Structure formats: C-alpha cells, structure tokens
Amino acid sequence: MNSAANALPAAAEAFMLGRLAIMPDLSGALVLPEERTLIVADLHLEKGSAYAARGVFLPPYDSTATLAALAAAILRHDPARVIALGDSFHDRGAEERISADNLASLRLLQKGRDWLWVTGNHDPQISRAMGGDSAAMLSLAGVALRHEPDPDEPDYEIAGHLHPAAKVRMRGRALRRRCFALSERRCIMPAMGAYAGGLNLRDAAFRPLFRHGVTAHMLGDGRLFRIDRRLLLAD
Amino acid sequence: MDARADLLPQHFSAWFASRGWSARPHQLALLEEARAGRSTLLVAPTGAGKTLAGFLPSLVELAESDGRYDGLHTLYISPLKALAVDIARNLETPIREMALPVSVETRTGDTSAAKRTRQIARPPDILLTTPEQLALLVSHRDAKPFFANLKRVVLDELHALVTSKRGDLLSLDLARLRALAPKLSAVGLSATVREPADLQRFLGGSATPAGLVTVKGGASAEIGILHTASRIPLAGHTTGHAVRDVYKAILDHRLTLVFVNTRMQAEFMFQALWHINDDNLPIALHHGSLDAQQRRKVEAAMAAGKLKAVVCTSTLDLGIDWGDVDLVVNIGAPKGASRLMQRIGRSNHRMDEPSQALLVPSNRFELLECRAALDAVTEAAQDTPEPRIGALDVLAQHVLGVACSDGFAPDALYEEVLTASPYSDLTRADFDATVNFVATGGYALRSYERFAKLRQGKDGLFRASNPRVIQQYRMNVGTIVESTMLKVRLGRLRAGRPGQPGMLSRGGRVLGEIEEYFAETMTTGDTFVFAGEVLRLEGIVENEVVCSRTTTGTDPKVPSYAGGKFPLSTFLAARVRAMLASPKEWDKLPDEVSAWLHAQRLKSRLPKPGELLIESFPRGGRFYLVAYPFEGRLAHQTLGMLLTRRLERARMRPLGFVCNDYGIAVWSLGDMSAAIARGALSLDELFAQDMLGDDLEEWLAESALMKRTFRACAVIGGLIEKRFPGQEKNGRQVTMSTDLVYDVLRRHEPDHVLLRAARADAATGLLDIGRLAQMLTRIGGHIVHQPLDHVSPLSVAVMLEIGREAVHGEAADEILAEAEALMLEEAMA
C-alpha cells in the first residue's frame, strides 16, 4: 500500500536560510549544495555502552548503525566537508569505549574531506584521536551553526540538541517520527544517533525558537514529508 | 463414615459438628495425602470447600506441634492480592473457634518494610502472598534458612495462574522451593479443567507429577440465553437491544453480577441501565481502569449487601466472595467455556444450590457462540488452553533472582529448571544463552564483559556482581507489564496561543486510567464514556488525559474499538463451525437467526466442516473479499495485515480490511472476483502458508504490536527497567526508546534471545500467529469460493464492522503522505 507514497520521487527540496541553500535529507542530514557540505547532528556515539556501564545492556550496535547511516549519507552526497553539530559522542568516556573497527570506519569517512566537530553538552571536548577539527560554533554565509539553538540569535541559525520529532494522526493511527523543524530563520536538525530519542515539536522547549511558525519535515520510509504545524499532535 | 475420619483430630471433628458439618471426603483425602508427604491437585467446583481442604492438613499439623513449629510451615499463593487478604480473614474463624496456636499473616505490596523484615526474621506459621512476592522471597539473601522448614505450599486458582508468564515464573519459583525445602509438598486448588495432568506436572514437577483428587458436580448450573422481544442485531457489541430485559432480571434477583468483556462494554451497559433505572436500584460499576479507591468502595458495598447489581469486567472473575450473588449475567459472548464456568461460579457459592446464569449475546454470531458455549457447559466440556512453553524472558528474570540470593552453579540450576513443567523441554543451549543474556546482554559482540551483572566466585557459583544489580532486580520483579496508562483527570485546558499546548487548570479529580492507545484514537472535543459519565476530551498533557464533564444528555461518540478483549477460543470456534454446517441444529436458535442462516444457504452457501468459505462481490465501486475462518479477532487481524500485503503485490490495490472474531472482509479497487475467474488471482496461493515467511517478517519489522510485545519482553527479561533511567518522568518515551532498540537489534542480531522470546509471544499473544498457522494448515486445499453479485447475509455481519474499526495497514509513508496532502489541498483551494 505504498503506491501513493512512492509516487513522488525522493528528490530533496531546497530551502533558503537567508543566502544559504539547505536541503533536508531523508537520512536526517542537512545538505548545503553550494557549500558542498553535509551537516549531521546528535550522533550520540556509544550511547549503548554508556547505558551498559550502568547495567542496562542495550544492544552494542548503535555506533555501528549510526556510522553506517552516516556513511550512506556521505557516500550519496560526497561532500567536501562534514560538520557534526554536537553531541556526536554520548559522553566523555565514549572515545575510549568506541571499538577499533568503528573508529577505523570513522577515520575512513574523514579521508579526503574536511571534518569539523562542533562541540555539544555531551561532548564539550573532542580529542585529536577522533580526527578532524573542533569548534564551539561557526558561521556560514550569514548562518550561525551551533549545537544548542539560541533563541536570541538575531539572524539565521542551524542547530541540533533538541532531537525534534513530530506526531501526526491519520485514519486513526498515530505516527511519530524524527523531523527537521524549519522556519524562515532557523533549522533544528533531527538526531541521527540510532538510540537518540525524540522530543515532540509541540514541547515548550521549541516555543521560543519558532514564534512565527514552523514546518515539520518528517522522515518517512521513502522520503521526507512536509507537515504543517496545525496537524502536529502533542504526545 | 469415612475410614479416613480418624485422620482428623477430635477437636477438629467437634468444630465441624458444631457448624452442622462433617469433613468431606476430599478434605480427608487431602489430609491423607499430606500425611504421606505427597503433592496433590484438588479439582473441585466452586463452593466445595476447596480452601478449607487446602489448609486443613496445615492446621492439623500446626495444632499438633502446639505453637512450637520452627519457621514458616505453609505458604499460600494466590493470583490476587485481595484474594490473599480475603483468605486470611476466612482462616481466622476456624483458628479462633478451635483456639488453634496458629499465626497467619499476609505479605503483599502493601505490607510495611518493618513488617517484611520481621517476617523474614520471625516468620508466621502460615504466610499468604502472591507470585511476585514469592519471587522476591526466593531471591532474598536469607531464602535458604527462611524456607528450610517449609512443609507445604498451597496454590489457589491454579488453573488461572498457569496460563500466563506469571505461571512460568511461579513454576520456576516452585522448582526453587523444592530445592530449598526438602520436606515440601504442594497442594493445588483448581476449578474443573480439561487436562488435569498438565496441572499435576506443574504442581509436583515435570518428572514427579502431583496426585489428583477430583470432586464431581455440585449442583448443576441453570444457564439460559436471554429471551428478548427485540431483534438480535447483525453486528455490534453494545447489547443495547437487551438492556430492558437485563434490567428486569436484576429486579427479580437479590444481587446480580453483570459480566462484560471490555471496559467499554462495561461503561455502556452501566449507562444504559441507569438510563432506564426508574426504581433507582443501587447499580454499581467495577472495572480495572477505575481508581482503586472507587473499586474498594464498590466491593465493600457488595459485601455489605447494599447493592442490587454490579457491572464488571474480569476484575471480578476470580474467587473472592463479595456478597450473596444469586444471578450472573454474561453480556456478549463468553469467548471460552471455561471462562463462562468461572463466571457462573460467582453465583450461589454453595454446593447445594444451582448457580443461575443468563447469557446475553450482542449480535447473531455471538448468539451462535453462546449456544455453543451452553452446549459445552452442559457436557462439562472445557477449553483450557494448551500448557505453556516457558518464556525465556521470564527465565532470565529468574536466573538473576537466584543470583541475587545464594548464587548458582549453571549445571545444577539447569537441572532444577527442567523440573518446572513449562521448561521441561528447555535445551541447554537456550539456558546458556539466557544466562549469558543476564550476565552481559548475550550479544555476539562481547563488548560488555567488564560490566557483567553476574560474576563467578571462587566456589564456582554465579552471583550478582554488585548491590545495585540486586536493587535493579527487586525493583523490576514480576511479569505484568502494563500497557502505558494515562490518568483521566477532570479539568479544563486553558487555551494557549494557537498551535501551542494550553495549560491544565488546577484541582481536577482523577477518575481512573485508560490505555494510551485508546487515548490516541481520540481527538480534542471527542466525547466518551468513563467511570459512568460522558466526558469530553480537553487534551493530553504529559501523562494525563484532561477531560471535562458534559451536560446531561450528551451522546458519547461510540469508541472505535469495542470488540472483545479475549479472542474466541479454538474450542468454541470449532463448535460454532459445526453448528453452521448442520441445519438441523438451527431449531435451537431464535427465529431471526435461523432465518438468517437459511437465507445465507439460499443466496450463497455455508461452509462444510473443515472448509473455509470465501465470498467475493462488488459494492459501491469497491470489490470485497470476505472469509470466515472463526479464529478470533487477533489471528484475523494478523491475517488481514498479511493478506493486504499480498493483494498489493497481486496489483489488486487493496484499501483496507475489517475483522471480528468470526470473519474478515478485505476491500480493493481491483476486481478480485474477475481476477479469480480468469486465473490471475489464486485463493489457494493467497491463503498459502508461506505468508508466514517473508511477508510476516517484513510486517513484523514495522508492526506496532510487535514492538509492544518486544518491549514487554525487554522489561521482564531485565534488559531495560520498568522505569528506564533518565526517563522516569514519562513512561511514554520508553515506548519510543525500546522501538529504537528493537530496530537496531533486529538488524544486527536477529536471533538474539530477546527477539526469540518476543517472537514466541507473538505466536500466542497480540498477533496470535500460532493460531493463524493452524488455520492455514487446516484450510489448505479446502477453500471454497463463492462469487456473488452482492453482499451475502453472513457477510453483512462482518461488513458492519466497517467504520467501526477499519485497518488500513501500517505503512508509515501512506499516513504521512495523507497528512501532507491534506495541507496541500487546503493551500490550493
């Protein structure tokens, strides 16, 4: 019964944040075609092993799964630069716990392109061993890129941190998926980590960020779906 | 006089005589078995003095020891906390009147910490508790001395305990008790069951089954199907047509229990009865979602004889005597002959008076089912389910529990577990996998060794590695994982800014709880019936459903889900199919029902025994396929999900399906009749067993029901806690997180022990795949197809479910595309 959904091609749509063209991607990454840049947010690598240390043995495959999703996005868009928008590592111990295989995959992805770790609240410092450079924030074509969105940002902003998810109900069935939260001035990216939960876009935390409206670009199975805020449900 | 009467000490006989009784043969038989140290299953109808029979040997022995028994003598386990409390009260009478030196205490979730500690240090003679509390006792570090002198364990309502994961856990704890208490014998009390041998093995151990004492008969029940002047509807579950007759029956009796199958039916029936309650009869409502205090009030009023009728769900199924019930009314179909007997047993708790019961079918299919159940009860035929295969997630919980007490040697524990009858066929490989799962998660990628929960000591025993593990275990013990419940609170939602959630006004009363998935089917402004009132949904804030009262006379929007909670039992289904196939039995049915069946025979056909009838016809620009497997709603729902996938592949463009306990209807844009006629669509292939292969796997990957099943296994198995760390605030985020875990695990380690446990559950639980598989085998080569020009009489009863609960598959993108299109339309207009 996927006919209607699959009828449209999966081609991404571009939006403008000021002068910067952005294309939300089904992988949860944001593509900046003119900058040949790919942005990903909230990878939360080694979240599984962080829980394991507390006696909750979540399957130890989350970093592998997250890196595979990241690799697929990179392979598809072949960016010259990758920006990880913070909370790339779930905690300070993650760098020690990450498996040699996963670290090798990560280093392989970094080959031949610029790699920037923007620091987040979970990973305020990132060691050289993880490759790439790190910064607290940066600015691209007049758009601020930071981990935690700043409600007082006067211009344009791309951020992560909040793990936006949206919920809609159709035909009696409710569906909750990760989403990009998009307005004319701001883009909050979905979390890419395999174990990263989502915060409902109707949550109060989003309120100061989207005073003049927001659209949810929900991650479907075959493509993104643009859902008006009036259809969004609270949890 | 029974020769065994000598077994009874003189002051006991005197006490029996003082009440005008003498000890019954089965009570003496149990005394004799206990003297010999043998475990015994007592199968007896309600009112046979089962409880006293179970305790008599203990009372006699304790009387003989003259108050100097060293340690705990008897442990009593009941499925309900309330039942344990009730039994404690009932034991007081003989103990007081015979001045026995016997101490009796209960231990439940409500027992204070101080009292628990004291009970371990200085146990009473008899302790009454629940399976969950037993698990905690068995995993206590002092379990060994505590149980060392235990002589007897009494398991009440055993037939009800063994059918679930609770039974699995209980069987494991029993195995532990047999190891801890060498002098132990077990007594099981059960209602009539089809296969007592299953219970005997459960009770005594798989290789050493308990003996059997059966009490025949009792006064037979007087059961009838309600005669009503109104026509029985073709479909629906409200039983609105019969309310006046039910009311009249209540009027004619002392105290009536009106049993219904779902909370929704309970609410509807309660409302409907009060609507016509011109005599102002005290009629109350009792179901599991109501606030506990409210339920206690109703129970007390019943016991005090202040009520005329109680509308209730299965919350009142089990053995507690709340009052002098003289009529049981069963609304809707009983779904199983044994459940019917259990409910009927609630009336006239005396052996010498027949129980009175009335069956009130909601629709015509249910009437057939009631007829079948009635015949079954008359023949004393039972439909007790197959014995369970022990769940691995429950085993995992038990392994951790044993590690929390004295530790275990794997070889010895494996041997012990095999004596628990649900686990008698457990392979060593599965046992080891389960132990590994407990220790480190059991993943092929062995990366959690350093965090292991189990550590092997110098003595070779495995123990919990640190106190936090023990604490985690104790917080999460048990096998009952509630579906996420939302509190229903009175209040108003103050409007927020457009598009923003409003604020909950202060001070509303909590009325009870409803399942989250039910709340999700409603939108703000919907009216529904709860706690006997029509409420308006104002909104959902965190984990509360905020509602306001409506003005009198407001019609509730009938909830979309109104079907039975229990699927039709295999046993009754077979009887209903047989009844359809033999027209001479139709004389027993009301005229409009037999006329309905005759019309079906004329206009279409009726399936012979062993056949699956499939009809196809066009209607309103759509094409319908209706099948009548009679396998219960859950199996049909799974069937529908898989059929629509296959029809999609066959380019039939299916749009949706509906089902009830009896049949399923699928509709499509493609002409299925024509496709079958020209050989483009084969029903044999469509219903072939291979649908349980790839199609099932694909569907399970995204099925919300499967994710719910997995979550329950993850909680019971101890992978995640009931309260997931960091998310204590809101249970509903847990659902989200376990979904993520499910996705990752399924992709990376599809054979993991927890996924195997979830699949085993899916076979019998919400997805009922096992039953679907049986059906597909049964009908292979026996499909009869009847193409029609229009709806058949039989199919109407299924088709009427359309609009009530149509299922459109679960493809996420379908739903999102529709939401997206909705806004586009608006934008273009």
Tab-separated table of N, CA and C in Angstrom, chain B residues 118-239:
chain	number	residue	atom	x	y	z
B	118	ARG	N	10.562	-8.149	59.744
B	118	ARG	CA	10.207	-9.005	60.877
B	118	ARG	C	9.740	-10.380	60.392
B	119	GLN	N	8.995	-10.393	59.283
B	119	GLN	CA	8.501	-11.672	58.765
B	119	GLN	C	9.643	-12.593	58.340
B	120	ILE	N	10.740	-12.000	57.862
B	120	ILE	CA	11.892	-12.824	57.490
B	120	ILE	C	12.558	-13.372	58.749
B	121	ALA	N	12.726	-12.506	59.745
B	121	ALA	CA	13.406	-12.910	60.967
B	121	ALA	C	12.541	-13.878	61.783
B	122	ARG	N	11.266	-13.513	61.934
B	122	ARG	CA	10.371	-14.364	62.717
B	122	ARG	C	9.101	-14.633	61.898
B	123	PRO	N	9.154	-15.640	61.030
B	123	PRO	CA	8.019	-15.890	60.145
B	123	PRO	C	6.799	-16.399	60.895
B	124	PRO	N	5.602	-16.124	60.358
B	124	PRO	CA	4.401	-16.717	60.928
B	124	PRO	C	4.356	-18.199	60.539
B	125	ASP	N	3.349	-18.925	61.046
B	125	ASP	CA	3.195	-20.322	60.633
B	125	ASP	C	2.726	-20.402	59.192
B	126	ILE	N	1.766	-19.528	58.882
B	126	ILE	CA	1.188	-19.531	57.533
B	126	ILE	C	1.339	-18.137	56.937
B	127	LEU	N	1.900	-18.081	55.747
B	127	LEU	CA	2.079	-16.793	55.078
B	127	LEU	C	1.312	-16.815	53.762
B	128	LEU	N	0.495	-15.781	53.568
B	128	LEU	CA	-0.335	-15.707	52.366
B	128	LEU	C	0.204	-14.608	51.461
B	129	THR	N	0.478	-14.954	50.203
B	129	THR	CA	1.112	-13.958	49.356
B	129	THR	C	0.805	-14.188	47.875
B	130	THR	N	1.486	-13.442	47.006
B	130	THR	CA	1.265	-13.514	45.558
B	130	THR	C	2.525	-14.044	44.854
B	131	PRO	N	2.427	-14.432	43.586
B	131	PRO	CA	3.611	-14.963	42.885
B	131	PRO	C	4.785	-13.976	42.873
B	132	GLU	N	4.498	-12.689	42.717
B	132	GLU	CA	5.578	-11.697	42.654
B	132	GLU	C	6.318	-11.626	43.995
B	133	GLN	N	5.550	-11.652	45.089
B	133	GLN	CA	6.177	-11.607	46.404
B	133	GLN	C	6.974	-12.892	46.656
B	134	LEU	N	6.473	-14.008	46.134
B	134	LEU	CA	7.222	-15.256	46.274
B	134	LEU	C	8.575	-15.131	45.572
B	135	ALA	N	8.562	-14.539	44.365
B	135	ALA	CA	9.815	-14.365	43.633
B	135	ALA	C	10.801	-13.537	44.461
B	136	LEU	N	10.292	-12.512	45.118
B	136	LEU	CA	11.164	-11.676	45.950
B	136	LEU	C	11.698	-12.458	47.150
B	137	LEU	N	10.848	-13.281	47.746
B	137	LEU	CA	11.286	-14.078	48.892
B	137	LEU	C	12.353	-15.085	48.482
B	138	VAL	N	12.120	-15.725	47.332
B	138	VAL	CA	13.039	-16.751	46.868
B	138	VAL	C	14.399	-16.157	46.513
B	139	SER	N	14.397	-14.874	46.081
B	139	SER	CA	15.672	-14.244	45.722
B	139	SER	C	16.309	-13.519	46.911
B	140	HIS	N	15.672	-13.605	48.073
B	140	HIS	CA	16.211	-12.943	49.264
B	140	HIS	C	17.500	-13.630	49.701
B	141	ARG	N	18.414	-12.849	50.271
B	141	ARG	CA	19.693	-13.487	50.635
B	141	ARG	C	19.517	-14.516	51.748
B	142	ASP	N	18.418	-14.390	52.517
B	142	ASP	CA	18.164	-15.374	53.570
B	142	ASP	C	17.147	-16.434	53.147
B	143	ALA	N	16.978	-16.605	51.839
B	143	ALA	CA	15.960	-17.543	51.353
B	143	ALA	C	16.174	-18.947	51.918
B	144	LYS	N	17.429	-19.355	51.993
B	144	LYS	CA	17.725	-20.733	52.412
B	144	LYS	C	17.207	-21.011	53.823
B	145	PRO	N	17.639	-20.251	54.836
B	145	PRO	CA	17.092	-20.519	56.173
B	145	PRO	C	15.588	-20.263	56.252
B	146	PHE	N	15.114	-19.266	55.522
B	146	PHE	CA	13.701	-18.903	55.616
B	146	PHE	C	12.808	-20.054	55.183
B	147	PHE	N	13.192	-20.756	54.117
B	147	PHE	CA	12.330	-21.814	53.580
B	147	PHE	C	12.723	-23.211	54.063
B	148	ALA	N	13.766	-23.298	54.896
B	148	ALA	CA	14.325	-24.613	55.232
B	148	ALA	C	13.278	-25.581	55.785
B	149	ASN	N	12.351	-25.086	56.598
B	149	ASN	CA	11.377	-25.984	57.224
B	149	ASN	C	10.003	-25.935	56.574
B	150	LEU	N	9.915	-25.298	55.442
B	150	LEU	CA	8.605	-25.165	54.777
B	150	LEU	C	8.045	-26.553	54.449
B	151	LYS	N	6.821	-26.791	54.934
B	151	LYS	CA	6.219	-28.108	54.709
B	151	LYS	C	5.271	-28.109	53.512
B	152	ARG	N	4.587	-26.984	53.325
B	152	ARG	CA	3.523	-27.035	52.319
B	152	ARG	C	3.392	-25.711	51.591
B	153	VAL	N	3.108	-25.830	50.305
B	153	VAL	CA	2.730	-24.638	49.559
B	153	VAL	C	1.355	-24.902	48.967
B	154	VAL	N	0.461	-23.934	49.149
B	154	VAL	CA	-0.908	-24.061	48.642
B	154	VAL	C	-1.073	-23.055	47.509
B	155	LEU	N	-1.395	-23.549	46.327
B	155	LEU	CA	-1.564	-22.660	45.175
B	155	LEU	C	-3.052	-22.579	44.838
B	156	ASP	N	-3.618	-21.394	44.999
B	156	ASP	CA	-5.058	-21.221	44.780
B	156	ASP	C	-5.318	-20.783	43.340
B	157	GLU	N	-6.478	-21.130	42.839
B	157	GLU	CA	-6.877	-20.756	41.462
B	157	GLU	C	-5.758	-21.125	40.491
B	158	LEU	N	-5.235	-22.326	40.645
B	158	LEU	CA	-4.063	-22.722	39.855
B	158	LEU	C	-4.342	-22.668	38.354
B	159	HIS	N	-5.570	-23.035	37.969
B	159	HIS	CA	-5.920	-23.017	36.541
B	159	HIS	C	-5.748	-21.622	35.954
B	160	ALA	N	-5.990	-20.600	36.777
B	160	ALA	CA	-5.875	-19.225	36.276
B	160	ALA	C	-4.419	-18.766	36.280
B	161	LEU	N	-3.628	-19.330	37.190
B	161	LEU	CA	-2.236	-18.884	37.306
B	161	LEU	C	-1.339	-19.406	36.194
B	162	VAL	N	-1.645	-20.614	35.694
B	162	VAL	CA	-0.664	-21.268	34.822
B	162	VAL	C	-0.721	-20.809	33.371
B	163	THR	N	-1.693	-19.982	33.007
B	163	THR	CA	-1.880	-19.691	31.597
B	163	THR	C	-1.064	-18.503	31.102
B	164	SER	N	-0.231	-17.935	31.948
B	164	SER	CA	0.474	-16.731	31.541
B	164	SER	C	1.941	-16.801	31.963
B	165	LYS	N	2.647	-15.716	31.677
B	165	LYS	CA	4.045	-15.654	32.102
B	165	LYS	C	4.167	-15.693	33.624
B	166	ARG	N	3.142	-15.242	34.303
B	166	ARG	CA	3.159	-15.359	35.766
B	166	ARG	C	3.289	-16.809	36.164
B	167	GLY	N	2.612	-17.667	35.422
B	167	GLY	CA	2.684	-19.100	35.687
B	167	GLY	C	4.087	-19.624	35.445
B	168	ASP	N	4.733	-19.135	34.389
B	168	ASP	CA	6.118	-19.536	34.122
B	168	ASP	C	7.003	-19.190	35.322
B	169	LEU	N	6.848	-17.963	35.788
B	169	LEU	CA	7.677	-17.514	36.909
B	169	LEU	C	7.378	-18.347	38.153
B	170	LEU	N	6.100	-18.608	38.384
B	170	LEU	CA	5.699	-19.399	39.540
B	170	LEU	C	6.284	-20.810	39.459
B	171	SER	N	6.284	-21.391	38.266
B	171	SER	CA	6.810	-22.747	38.122
B	171	SER	C	8.298	-22.790	38.485
B	172	LEU	N	9.016	-21.732	38.116
B	172	LEU	CA	10.447	-21.663	38.417
B	172	LEU	C	10.674	-21.485	39.918
B	173	ASP	N	9.829	-20.655	40.530
B	173	ASP	CA	9.975	-20.451	41.972
B	173	ASP	C	9.595	-21.718	42.746
B	174	LEU	N	8.615	-22.459	42.221
B	174	LEU	CA	8.267	-23.733	42.838
B	174	LEU	C	9.443	-24.702	42.777
B	175	ALA	N	10.113	-24.720	41.614
B	175	ALA	CA	11.290	-25.585	41.463
B	175	ALA	C	12.347	-25.209	42.505
B	176	ARG	N	12.514	-23.906	42.705
B	176	ARG	CA	13.453	-23.407	43.704
B	176	ARG	C	13.036	-23.851	45.100
B	177	LEU	N	11.737	-23.734	45.403
B	177	LEU	CA	11.247	-24.133	46.721
B	177	LEU	C	11.497	-25.619	46.962
B	178	ARG	N	11.288	-26.432	45.926
B	178	ARG	CA	11.519	-27.874	46.090
B	178	ARG	C	12.969	-28.140	46.448
B	179	ALA	N	13.865	-27.299	45.897
B	179	ALA	CA	15.283	-27.478	46.217
B	179	ALA	C	15.613	-26.954	47.618
B	180	LEU	N	14.963	-25.852	48.004
B	180	LEU	CA	15.286	-25.229	49.291
B	180	LEU	C	14.645	-25.965	50.466
B	181	ALA	N	13.463	-26.547	50.224
B	181	ALA	CA	12.704	-27.161	51.320
B	181	ALA	C	12.497	-28.640	51.034
B	182	PRO	N	13.359	-29.480	51.556
B	182	PRO	CA	13.304	-30.909	51.221
B	182	PRO	C	11.995	-31.587	51.642
B	183	LYS	N	11.313	-31.046	52.668
B	183	LYS	CA	10.103	-31.716	53.149
B	183	LYS	C	8.835	-31.208	52.471
B	184	LEU	N	9.014	-30.386	51.451
B	184	LEU	CA	7.864	-29.692	50.868
B	184	LEU	C	6.916	-30.607	50.090
B	185	SER	N	5.635	-30.424	50.312
B	185	SER	CA	4.652	-30.964	49.375
B	185	SER	C	3.732	-29.823	48.961
B	186	ALA	N	3.148	-29.950	47.762
B	186	ALA	CA	2.364	-28.850	47.226
B	186	ALA	C	0.904	-29.269	47.080
B	187	VAL	N	0.031	-28.304	47.322
B	187	VAL	CA	-1.395	-28.528	47.104
B	187	VAL	C	-1.869	-27.480	46.109
B	188	GLY	N	-2.511	-27.940	45.063
B	188	GLY	CA	-3.058	-27.002	44.084
B	188	GLY	C	-4.570	-27.053	44.124
B	189	LEU	N	-5.211	-25.887	44.116
B	189	LEU	CA	-6.663	-25.820	44.101
B	189	LEU	C	-7.077	-25.291	42.733
B	190	SER	N	-7.973	-26.006	42.078
B	190	SER	CA	-8.318	-25.598	40.717
B	190	SER	C	-9.787	-25.839	40.423
B	191	ALA	N	-10.321	-24.982	39.563
B	191	ALA	CA	-11.641	-25.253	39.009
B	191	ALA	C	-11.494	-26.386	38.003
B	192	THR	N	-12.629	-26.889	37.532
B	192	THR	CA	-12.589	-28.006	36.599
B	192	THR	C	-11.782	-27.637	35.354
B	193	VAL	N	-10.877	-28.510	34.956
B	193	VAL	CA	-10.054	-28.283	33.775
B	193	VAL	C	-10.088	-29.512	32.898
B	194	ARG	N	-9.758	-29.306	31.623
B	194	ARG	CA	-9.811	-30.416	30.679
B	194	ARG	C	-8.667	-31.393	30.925
B	195	GLU	N	-7.486	-30.866	31.134
B	195	GLU	CA	-6.306	-31.722	31.272
B	195	GLU	C	-5.666	-31.548	32.640
B	196	PRO	N	-6.209	-32.186	33.678
B	196	PRO	CA	-5.586	-32.001	34.996
B	196	PRO	C	-4.127	-32.445	35.017
B	197	ALA	N	-3.752	-33.362	34.107
B	197	ALA	CA	-2.369	-33.862	34.107
B	197	ALA	C	-1.370	-32.718	33.924
B	198	ASP	N	-1.720	-31.703	33.127
B	198	ASP	CA	-0.824	-30.557	32.947
B	198	ASP	C	-0.585	-29.861	34.280
B	199	LEU	N	-1.666	-29.685	35.025
B	199	LEU	CA	-1.546	-29.008	36.318
B	199	LEU	C	-0.805	-29.889	37.326
B	200	GLN	N	-1.003	-31.197	37.231
B	200	GLN	CA	-0.316	-32.099	38.161
B	200	GLN	C	1.197	-32.022	37.969
B	201	ARG	N	1.614	-31.930	36.698
B	201	ARG	CA	3.051	-31.787	36.431
B	201	ARG	C	3.565	-30.438	36.911
B	202	PHE	N	2.771	-29.415	36.684
B	202	PHE	CA	3.157	-28.071	37.128
B	202	PHE	C	3.399	-28.070	38.633
B	203	LEU	N	2.486	-28.719	39.332
B	203	LEU	CA	2.478	-28.686	40.792
B	203	LEU	C	3.587	-29.526	41.402
B	204	GLY	N	3.729	-30.766	40.917
B	204	GLY	CA	4.673	-31.690	41.546
B	204	GLY	C	6.061	-31.596	40.933
B	205	GLY	N	6.150	-31.114	39.690
B	205	GLY	CA	7.419	-31.122	38.964
B	205	GLY	C	7.256	-31.993	37.739
B	206	SER	N	7.979	-31.665	36.651
B	206	SER	CA	7.689	-32.333	35.380
B	206	SER	C	7.869	-33.845	35.455
B	207	ALA	N	8.828	-34.330	36.263
B	207	ALA	CA	9.040	-35.772	36.315
B	207	ALA	C	8.287	-36.413	37.484
B	208	THR	N	7.760	-35.604	38.399
B	208	THR	CA	7.118	-36.153	39.592
B	208	THR	C	5.751	-35.516	39.792
B	209	PRO	N	4.808	-35.795	38.862
B	209	PRO	CA	3.519	-35.124	38.930
B	209	PRO	C	2.790	-35.371	40.251
B	210	ALA	N	2.030	-34.370	40.666
B	210	ALA	CA	1.249	-34.488	41.889
B	210	ALA	C	0.086	-35.449	41.667
B	211	GLY	N	-0.468	-35.964	42.784
B	211	GLY	CA	-1.655	-36.812	42.703
B	211	GLY	C	-2.888	-35.964	42.416
B	212	LEU	N	-4.013	-36.623	42.238
B	212	LEU	CA	-5.227	-35.919	41.843
B	212	LEU	C	-6.405	-36.331	42.717
B	213	VAL	N	-7.098	-35.340	43.241
B	213	VAL	CA	-8.360	-35.585	43.925
B	213	VAL	C	-9.417	-34.756	43.215
B	214	THR	N	-10.466	-35.408	42.733
B	214	THR	CA	-11.491	-34.687	41.977
B	214	THR	C	-12.817	-34.713	42.722
B	215	VAL	N	-13.450	-33.588	42.810
B	215	VAL	CA	-14.798	-33.527	43.372
B	215	VAL	C	-15.766	-33.325	42.227
B	216	LYS	N	-16.702	-34.228	42.114
B	216	LYS	CA	-17.636	-34.156	40.990
B	216	LYS	C	-18.746	-33.164	41.277
B	217	GLY	N	-19.221	-32.606	40.190
B	217	GLY	CA	-20.504	-31.927	40.156
B	217	GLY	C	-20.711	-30.738	41.065
B	218	GLY	N	-21.365	-30.949	42.140
B	218	GLY	CA	-22.010	-29.837	42.821
B	218	GLY	C	-23.344	-29.709	42.136
B	219	ALA	N	-24.176	-28.828	42.621
B	219	ALA	CA	-25.447	-28.628	41.946
B	219	ALA	C	-25.169	-28.037	40.576
B	220	SER	N	-25.851	-28.548	39.546
B	220	SER	CA	-25.540	-28.072	38.209
B	220	SER	C	-26.064	-26.649	38.042
B	221	ALA	N	-25.466	-25.955	37.100
B	221	ALA	CA	-25.848	-24.570	36.893
B	221	ALA	C	-27.098	-24.498	36.035
B	222	GLU	N	-27.930	-23.508	36.300
B	222	GLU	CA	-29.069	-23.247	35.429
B	222	GLU	C	-28.707	-22.072	34.541
B	223	ILE	N	-28.357	-22.401	33.311
B	223	ILE	CA	-27.905	-21.348	32.401
B	223	ILE	C	-28.884	-21.221	31.251
B	224	GLY	N	-29.182	-20.021	30.907
B	224	GLY	CA	-30.054	-19.825	29.758
B	224	GLY	C	-29.561	-18.674	28.909
B	225	ILE	N	-30.029	-18.630	27.686
B	225	ILE	CA	-29.763	-17.470	26.841
B	225	ILE	C	-30.955	-16.540	27.006
B	226	LEU	N	-30.686	-15.297	27.231
B	226	LEU	CA	-31.754	-14.325	27.489
B	226	LEU	C	-32.734	-14.278	26.317
B	227	HIS	N	-34.003	-14.415	26.639
B	227	HIS	CA	-35.011	-14.245	25.602
B	227	HIS	C	-35.414	-12.795	25.576
B	228	THR	N	-35.375	-12.228	24.404
B	228	THR	CA	-35.753	-10.838	24.327
B	228	THR	C	-36.715	-10.651	23.170
B	229	ALA	N	-37.599	-9.713	23.352
B	229	ALA	CA	-38.576	-9.446	22.304
B	229	ALA	C	-37.910	-8.690	21.143
B	230	SER	N	-36.828	-8.003	21.449
B	230	SER	CA	-36.184	-7.229	20.377
B	230	SER	C	-35.374	-8.152	19.481
B	231	ARG	N	-35.162	-7.695	18.249
B	231	ARG	CA	-34.363	-8.464	17.302
B	231	ARG	C	-32.892	-8.403	17.708
B	232	ILE	N	-32.221	-9.506	17.499
B	232	ILE	CA	-30.783	-9.502	17.788
B	232	ILE	C	-30.066	-8.848	16.614
B	233	PRO	N	-29.256	-7.823	16.874
B	233	PRO	CA	-28.607	-7.128	15.764
B	233	PRO	C	-27.614	-8.026	15.032
B	234	LEU	N	-27.308	-7.639	13.792
B	234	LEU	CA	-26.357	-8.399	12.984
B	234	LEU	C	-24.927	-8.214	13.466
B	235	ALA	N	-24.643	-7.045	14.006
B	235	ALA	CA	-23.275	-6.774	14.439
B	235	ALA	C	-23.321	-5.820	15.623
B	236	GLY	N	-22.158	-5.529	16.158
B	236	GLY	CA	-22.084	-4.596	17.278
B	236	GLY	C	-21.843	-5.344	18.575
B	237	HIS	N	-21.400	-4.594	19.584
B	237	HIS	CA	-21.032	-5.226	20.850
B	237	HIS	C	-21.684	-4.571	22.050
B	238	THR	N	-22.602	-3.644	21.820
B	238	THR	CA	-23.113	-2.902	22.963
B	238	THR	C	-24.248	-3.631	23.671
B	239	THR	N	-24.927	-4.508	22.961
B	239	THR	CA	-26.040	-5.250	23.540
B	239	THR	C	-27.148	-4.301	23.996
